[in-house]
mmCIF file of C-alpha atoms in Angstrom:
data_model
loop_
_atom_site.group_PDB
_atom_site.id
_atom_site.type_symbol
_atom_site.label_atom_id
_atom_site.label_comp_id
_atom_site.label_asym_id
_atom_site.label_seq_id
_atom_site.Cartn_x
_atom_site.Cartn_y
_atom_site.Cartn_z
ATOM 1 C CA MET A 550 -55.550 84.011 -2.183
ATOM 2 C CA ARG A 551 -54.613 82.315 -5.038
ATOM 3 C CA LYS A 552 -50.851 81.583 -3.944
ATOM 4 C CA ALA A 553 -52.250 80.424 -0.404
ATOM 5 C CA LEU A 554 -54.550 78.039 -1.987
ATOM 6 C CA LEU A 555 -51.934 76.419 -4.297
ATOM 7 C CA ILE A 556 -49.698 76.230 -1.336
ATOM 8 C CA ALA A 557 -52.404 74.226 0.329
ATOM 9 C CA ALA A 558 -52.925 72.144 -2.325
ATOM 10 C CA LEU A 559 -49.111 71.233 -2.698
ATOM 11 C CA VAL A 560 -48.604 70.751 1.281
ATOM 12 C CA ALA A 561 -51.934 68.246 0.659
ATOM 13 C CA LEU A 562 -50.048 66.585 -2.029
ATOM 14 C CA PHE A 563 -47.230 66.157 -0.263
ATOM 15 C CA ALA A 564 -49.040 64.555 2.655
ATOM 16 C CA LEU A 565 -50.144 62.169 0.797
ATOM 17 C CA GLY A 566 -47.118 60.865 -0.491
ATOM 18 C CA VAL A 567 -47.138 58.905 -3.153
ATOM 19 C CA ALA A 568 -50.579 57.708 -2.144
ATOM 20 C CA GLY A 569 -51.888 61.025 -3.602
ATOM 21 C CA TYR A 570 -49.680 60.756 -7.159
ATOM 22 C CA GLN A 571 -52.467 59.608 -9.340
ATOM 23 C CA LEU A 572 -54.186 62.897 -8.432
ATOM 24 C CA ILE A 573 -51.696 64.354 -10.821
ATOM 25 C CA ALA A 574 -50.473 61.439 -13.117
ATOM 26 C CA PRO A 575 -53.586 59.046 -13.720
ATOM 27 C CA ARG A 576 -51.926 56.986 -16.269
ATOM 28 C CA SER A 577 -49.326 56.233 -14.064
ATOM 29 C CA HIS A 578 -49.109 53.990 -10.959
ATOM 30 C CA VAL A 579 -46.979 53.168 -7.867
ATOM 31 C CA LEU A 580 -45.388 50.105 -6.430
ATOM 32 C CA THR A 581 -44.546 50.315 -3.444
ATOM 33 C CA MET A 582 -41.246 48.321 -2.052
ATOM 34 C CA PRO A 583 -39.998 46.723 1.213
ATOM 35 C CA ARG A 584 -38.331 48.706 3.561
ATOM 36 C CA ALA A 585 -34.687 48.927 1.903
ATOM 37 C CA SER A 586 -31.460 47.686 3.972
ATOM 38 C CA ASN A 587 -30.872 51.530 4.513
ATOM 39 C CA GLY A 588 -34.334 51.940 6.582
ATOM 40 C CA VAL A 589 -35.850 53.930 4.132
ATOM 41 C CA ASP A 590 -39.445 53.372 2.459
ATOM 42 C CA TYR A 591 -39.127 53.993 -1.257
ATOM 43 C CA ALA A 592 -41.984 53.754 -4.115
ATOM 44 C CA LEU A 593 -41.398 53.598 -7.700
ATOM 45 C CA ILE A 594 -43.953 55.498 -9.642
ATOM 46 C CA VAL A 595 -44.162 54.045 -12.843
ATOM 47 C CA HIS A 596 -44.966 55.239 -16.420
ATOM 48 C CA VAL A 597 -45.447 52.150 -19.152
ATOM 49 C CA PRO A 598 -45.657 53.570 -22.806
ATOM 50 C CA PRO A 599 -48.384 51.438 -24.533
ATOM 51 C CA GLU A 600 -45.522 50.128 -26.797
ATOM 52 C CA CYS A 601 -43.803 48.397 -23.847
ATOM 53 C CA ARG A 602 -46.665 46.603 -22.116
ATOM 54 C CA LEU A 603 -46.082 43.182 -23.442
ATOM 55 C CA GLY A 604 -41.994 43.821 -22.453
ATOM 56 C CA GLY A 605 -39.126 44.374 -24.433
ATOM 57 C CA CYS A 606 -38.348 48.215 -23.303
ATOM 58 C CA PRO A 607 -35.312 49.459 -21.278
ATOM 59 C CA ALA A 608 -35.944 51.534 -18.247
ATOM 60 C CA LEU A 609 -34.907 55.086 -17.617
ATOM 61 C CA TYR A 610 -34.690 55.483 -13.411
ATOM 62 C CA VAL A 611 -35.830 58.806 -12.719
ATOM 63 C CA LEU A 612 -34.425 60.383 -8.858
ATOM 64 C CA ASP A 613 -37.198 62.387 -7.300
ATOM 65 C CA GLY A 614 -39.666 60.564 -8.869
ATOM 66 C CA LEU A 615 -42.465 62.282 -7.086
ATOM 67 C CA ALA A 616 -41.366 65.673 -8.394
ATOM 68 C CA TRP A 617 -40.513 64.754 -11.849
ATOM 69 C CA LEU A 618 -42.436 62.109 -13.205
ATOM 70 C CA PRO A 619 -45.173 63.918 -14.606
ATOM 71 C CA THR A 620 -42.652 66.080 -16.544
ATOM 72 C CA PHE A 621 -40.945 63.091 -17.691
ATOM 73 C CA ALA A 622 -43.841 61.080 -18.927
ATOM 74 C CA LYS A 623 -45.523 64.073 -20.758
ATOM 75 C CA ALA A 624 -41.882 64.846 -22.369
ATOM 76 C CA GLU A 625 -41.886 60.717 -23.301
ATOM 77 C CA ASP A 626 -45.240 60.783 -24.329
ATOM 78 C CA ASP A 627 -45.013 63.629 -27.316
ATOM 79 C CA LEU A 628 -41.665 62.791 -28.335
ATOM 80 C CA ILE A 629 -43.378 59.189 -28.965
ATOM 81 C CA ALA A 630 -46.205 60.738 -30.692
ATOM 82 C CA ARG A 631 -43.794 62.750 -33.096
ATOM 83 C CA HIS A 632 -41.225 59.436 -33.463
ATOM 84 C CA ARG A 633 -38.837 61.431 -31.945
ATOM 85 C CA MET A 634 -38.046 58.832 -29.189
ATOM 86 C CA ALA A 635 -37.728 54.944 -28.853
ATOM 87 C CA PRO A 636 -40.205 53.874 -26.033
ATOM 88 C CA GLN A 637 -39.035 53.474 -22.283
ATOM 89 C CA ILE A 638 -40.702 52.322 -19.441
ATOM 90 C CA LEU A 639 -40.082 55.373 -16.401
ATOM 91 C CA VAL A 640 -39.393 54.393 -13.348
ATOM 92 C CA GLY A 641 -39.843 57.471 -10.938
ATOM 93 C CA VAL A 642 -37.572 56.632 -7.221
ATOM 94 C CA ALA A 643 -39.872 58.476 -4.901
ATOM 95 C CA TYR A 644 -39.639 58.634 -1.000
ATOM 96 C CA ALA A 645 -43.243 56.834 0.444
ATOM 97 C CA ASN A 646 -43.244 59.573 3.345
ATOM 98 C CA ALA A 647 -42.672 62.746 0.881
ATOM 99 C CA ILE A 648 -42.865 64.849 4.382
ATOM 100 C CA ASN A 649 -39.140 64.279 4.794
ATOM 101 C CA THR A 650 -38.136 64.394 1.278
ATOM 102 C CA GLY A 651 -35.759 67.204 1.635
ATOM 103 C CA ASN A 652 -33.692 65.514 4.116
ATOM 104 C CA LEU A 653 -33.699 62.217 2.782
ATOM 105 C CA ARG A 654 -32.810 63.186 -0.741
ATOM 106 C CA LYS A 655 -30.079 65.335 0.632
ATOM 107 C CA HIS A 656 -28.304 62.389 2.567
ATOM 108 C CA ASP A 657 -29.033 59.805 -0.295
ATOM 109 C CA PHE A 658 -27.328 62.112 -3.392
ATOM 110 C CA THR A 659 -24.285 63.693 -1.783
ATOM 111 C CA PRO A 660 -20.971 61.853 -1.400
ATOM 112 C CA ALA A 661 -18.787 61.639 1.538
ATOM 113 C CA PHE A 662 -15.993 63.521 0.587
ATOM 114 C CA GLY A 663 -13.975 62.919 3.890
ATOM 115 C CA ARG A 664 -15.948 65.177 6.569
ATOM 116 C CA THR A 665 -18.855 65.472 5.344
ATOM 117 C CA PRO A 666 -21.950 68.605 5.795
ATOM 118 C CA ASN A 667 -24.453 67.995 8.256
ATOM 119 C CA GLN A 668 -27.152 64.990 7.233
ATOM 120 C CA THR A 669 -25.301 64.592 3.751
ATOM 121 C CA GLY A 670 -22.345 61.869 2.249
ATOM 122 C CA GLY A 671 -25.414 58.553 1.752
ATOM 123 C CA ALA A 672 -24.643 58.276 -1.778
ATOM 124 C CA ASP A 673 -22.247 55.185 -1.625
ATOM 125 C CA VAL A 674 -25.325 53.565 0.668
ATOM 126 C CA PHE A 675 -28.009 54.869 -1.938
ATOM 127 C CA LEU A 676 -25.823 53.536 -4.818
ATOM 128 C CA GLN A 677 -25.902 49.936 -3.243
ATOM 129 C CA VAL A 678 -29.683 50.261 -2.744
ATOM 130 C CA LEU A 679 -30.406 51.165 -5.918
ATOM 131 C CA ARG A 680 -28.092 48.497 -7.435
ATOM 132 C CA ASP A 681 -28.945 45.382 -5.517
ATOM 133 C CA GLU A 682 -32.789 46.720 -4.080
ATOM 134 C CA ILE A 683 -34.398 49.199 -6.504
ATOM 135 C CA ILE A 684 -33.517 47.660 -10.085
ATOM 136 C CA PRO A 685 -33.855 44.097 -9.477
ATOM 137 C CA TYR A 686 -37.538 45.134 -7.987
ATOM 138 C CA ALA A 687 -38.242 47.227 -10.719
ATOM 139 C CA GLU A 688 -37.047 44.456 -13.155
ATOM 140 C CA GLY A 689 -39.047 41.904 -10.726
ATOM 141 C CA HIS A 690 -42.507 43.570 -11.428
ATOM 142 C CA LEU A 691 -42.246 45.330 -14.730
ATOM 143 C CA PRO A 692 -41.752 44.462 -18.466
ATOM 144 C CA ILE A 693 -38.261 45.893 -18.391
ATOM 145 C CA ASP A 694 -35.478 44.880 -20.882
ATOM 146 C CA PRO A 695 -32.518 44.278 -18.084
ATOM 147 C CA ASN A 696 -29.863 44.582 -20.848
ATOM 148 C CA GLU A 697 -29.948 48.437 -21.235
ATOM 149 C CA ARG A 698 -30.985 51.276 -18.412
ATOM 150 C CA GLY A 699 -30.901 55.291 -17.934
ATOM 151 C CA LEU A 700 -31.045 57.035 -14.886
ATOM 152 C CA ALA A 701 -31.936 61.139 -14.917
ATOM 153 C CA GLY A 702 -31.286 63.552 -12.075
ATOM 154 C CA HIS A 703 -31.748 67.049 -11.440
ATOM 155 C CA SER A 704 -29.327 69.177 -8.715
ATOM 156 C CA TYR A 705 -28.434 67.089 -5.628
ATOM 157 C CA ALA A 706 -29.524 64.366 -7.849
ATOM 158 C CA GLY A 707 -27.746 65.672 -10.752
ATOM 159 C CA LEU A 708 -24.609 65.249 -8.527
ATOM 160 C CA PHE A 709 -25.884 61.532 -7.446
ATOM 161 C CA ALA A 710 -25.719 60.868 -11.249
ATOM 162 C CA ALA A 711 -22.547 61.961 -12.085
ATOM 163 C CA TYR A 712 -20.926 60.403 -9.221
ATOM 164 C CA THR A 713 -22.444 57.284 -10.371
ATOM 165 C CA LEU A 714 -21.178 57.623 -13.730
ATOM 166 C CA ALA A 715 -17.942 57.498 -12.312
ATOM 167 C CA GLN A 716 -17.856 55.089 -9.898
ATOM 168 C CA ALA A 717 -20.634 52.453 -11.205
ATOM 169 C CA PRO A 718 -19.582 52.773 -14.608
ATOM 170 C CA ASP A 719 -21.617 49.369 -15.728
ATOM 171 C CA LEU A 720 -24.467 49.903 -14.168
ATOM 172 C CA PHE A 721 -26.246 52.174 -16.645
ATOM 173 C CA ASP A 722 -25.838 53.076 -20.154
ATOM 174 C CA ARG A 723 -27.380 56.658 -20.736
ATOM 175 C CA TYR A 724 -27.226 59.498 -18.274
ATOM 176 C CA LEU A 725 -29.523 62.310 -17.728
ATOM 177 C CA ILE A 726 -27.898 65.023 -16.017
ATOM 178 C CA MET A 727 -29.270 68.214 -15.466
ATOM 179 C CA SER A 728 -28.292 71.148 -13.328
ATOM 180 C CA PRO A 729 -26.315 68.944 -10.772
ATOM 181 C CA ALA A 730 -25.202 70.433 -7.522
ATOM 182 C CA LEU A 731 -21.531 70.040 -8.585
ATOM 183 C CA TRP A 732 -20.815 72.679 -5.970
ATOM 184 C CA PHE A 733 -21.298 70.324 -3.453
ATOM 185 C CA ASP A 734 -18.633 70.400 -0.666
ATOM 186 C CA ASN A 735 -16.374 72.751 -2.611
ATOM 187 C CA GLY A 736 -16.407 71.132 -5.653
ATOM 188 C CA LYS A 737 -14.767 67.791 -4.807
ATOM 189 C CA ILE A 738 -16.904 65.507 -7.761
ATOM 190 C CA TYR A 739 -14.177 67.074 -10.330
ATOM 191 C CA ASP A 740 -11.894 64.826 -8.115
ATOM 192 C CA VAL A 741 -13.295 61.622 -8.361
ATOM 193 C CA ALA A 742 -11.356 59.513 -10.813
ATOM 194 C CA LEU A 743 -13.801 58.186 -13.706
ATOM 195 C CA THR A 744 -13.515 54.220 -13.353
ATOM 196 C CA ARG A 745 -13.461 53.070 -16.951
ATOM 197 C CA ALA A 746 -16.621 50.979 -18.641
ATOM 198 C CA ASP A 747 -16.465 48.162 -20.865
ATOM 199 C CA ARG A 748 -19.231 49.679 -22.880
ATOM 200 C CA THR A 749 -19.935 52.879 -23.989
ATOM 201 C CA ARG A 750 -22.089 55.090 -22.102
ATOM 202 C CA THR A 751 -24.433 58.237 -23.522
ATOM 203 C CA VAL A 752 -24.276 61.102 -21.267
ATOM 204 C CA PHE A 753 -26.500 64.638 -21.949
ATOM 205 C CA LEU A 754 -25.994 67.703 -19.495
ATOM 206 C CA ALA A 755 -28.124 70.496 -19.285
ATOM 207 C CA ALA A 756 -27.980 73.718 -17.143
ATOM 208 C CA ASP A 757 -30.016 76.720 -16.276
ATOM 209 C CA THR A 758 -28.479 79.836 -17.312
ATOM 210 C CA PRO A 759 -29.992 83.574 -17.359
ATOM 211 C CA ARG A 760 -30.082 85.444 -20.562
ATOM 212 C CA GLY A 761 -27.419 87.784 -21.616
ATOM 213 C CA GLU A 762 -24.017 87.327 -21.829
ATOM 214 C CA ALA A 763 -22.479 86.304 -18.333
ATOM 215 C CA ARG A 764 -23.135 82.315 -17.579
ATOM 216 C CA SER A 765 -24.367 80.653 -14.635
ATOM 217 C CA ASP A 766 -22.302 79.064 -11.927
ATOM 218 C CA MET A 767 -24.542 76.356 -12.801
ATOM 219 C CA ALA A 768 -23.426 76.712 -16.535
ATOM 220 C CA ASN A 769 -19.868 76.569 -15.820
ATOM 221 C CA ASN A 770 -19.798 73.994 -13.543
ATOM 222 C CA THR A 771 -21.729 71.717 -15.758
ATOM 223 C CA LEU A 772 -19.447 72.878 -18.747
ATOM 224 C CA ARG A 773 -15.998 71.793 -16.682
ATOM 225 C CA LEU A 774 -17.618 68.343 -16.001
ATOM 226 C CA ASN A 775 -18.668 67.979 -19.801
ATOM 227 C CA GLU A 776 -14.604 68.615 -20.632
ATOM 228 C CA LEU A 777 -13.850 66.094 -18.184
ATOM 229 C CA LEU A 778 -16.193 63.559 -19.752
ATOM 230 C CA LEU A 779 -14.828 64.422 -23.418
ATOM 231 C CA ALA A 780 -11.336 63.114 -22.253
ATOM 232 C CA ASP A 781 -12.890 59.792 -21.562
ATOM 233 C CA PRO A 782 -13.473 57.526 -25.184
ATOM 234 C CA THR A 783 -15.690 55.406 -23.432
ATOM 235 C CA ILE A 784 -18.282 58.108 -22.750
ATOM 236 C CA ARG A 785 -20.023 59.961 -25.731
ATOM 237 C CA VAL A 786 -21.159 63.607 -24.051
ATOM 238 C CA SER A 787 -23.503 65.848 -25.639
ATOM 239 C CA HIS A 788 -24.614 68.932 -23.670
ATOM 240 C CA ALA A 789 -27.009 72.117 -23.491
ATOM 241 C CA LEU A 790 -27.803 75.611 -21.689
ATOM 242 C CA ILE A 791 -31.076 76.298 -20.801
ATOM 243 C CA VAL A 792 -31.276 79.956 -21.353
ATOM 244 C CA GLY A 793 -33.921 82.046 -19.290
ATOM 245 C CA GLU A 794 -35.172 79.185 -16.943
ATOM 246 C CA THR A 795 -34.654 78.862 -12.773
ATOM 247 C CA HIS A 796 -33.578 75.758 -11.349
ATOM 248 C CA SER A 797 -36.586 74.335 -11.400
ATOM 249 C CA SER A 798 -38.320 75.505 -14.398
ATOM 250 C CA MET A 799 -35.159 74.078 -16.509
ATOM 251 C CA VAL A 800 -36.468 70.686 -16.115
ATOM 252 C CA ALA A 801 -39.256 70.812 -18.507
ATOM 253 C CA PRO A 802 -36.954 71.391 -21.506
ATOM 254 C CA ALA A 803 -33.925 69.864 -20.420
ATOM 255 C CA ALA A 804 -35.958 66.745 -19.727
ATOM 256 C CA LYS A 805 -37.245 66.591 -23.659
ATOM 257 C CA ARG A 806 -33.903 67.640 -25.241
ATOM 258 C CA GLY A 807 -32.068 65.084 -23.378
ATOM 259 C CA LEU A 808 -35.120 62.048 -23.920
ATOM 260 C CA ALA A 809 -34.371 62.937 -27.798
ATOM 261 C CA ALA A 810 -30.707 63.125 -27.329
ATOM 262 C CA LEU A 811 -30.533 59.524 -25.559
ATOM 263 C CA TYR A 812 -33.172 58.008 -27.335
ATOM 264 C CA GLY A 813 -33.961 59.725 -30.202
ATOM 265 C CA ASN A 814 -35.338 58.492 -33.647
ATOM 266 C CA ALA A 815 -35.111 61.283 -36.005
ATOM 267 C CA PRO A 816 -34.654 65.161 -35.840
#
């Protein structure tokens, strides 16, 4: 009975989409964007720490914002309170109509490597929307320092973050990549050549893995990416294996460790 009620509540929340977001994150707010050039309606779920309200803070763009912005906001608030993180404005990138999120994110976050599986391959188009529409809209409506920005993604969104790191090297300075779907299309992401950037980028990788001696495929794939990034002198990369968590439950500890690693003031 309790499980059925929980499922019903989640269905109702996703039916509301971003309009219902304040039910779970009352200290954040929503910016509704004009329809993007790819025909998709995006919304920005925003968390502005008090230290950032007068301006001067960079932004961290969190993909799958409807799902993960509350997790990142909680982690950031805790780290700031303990003086372990420099404040960032969190911008959760979400779909205004959450009912179709699964298909939309699968399309937006997956690159086109020649022939692509069904409903995938929109990463290049979404990258253009992110660069030319979403980021300028956020920077035009929020007190964001445009000279530095970060990108966070999990699963398919983690794959997109890795692809962005390779294809648009000067767009973001910091990346938090969590259990990325590097297996997509038989791991062709590993064949994408890294484009050298004009500035140093900092990357934190995390992957879920079970307890015990055997590492998960997710962990092995992420460690392979770590080795590739270590070969680029313009990238500073660190990683963590999140032991004993599932693909979804790993996000909370990974977000906290990643934020501290990317923006930390002190241990």
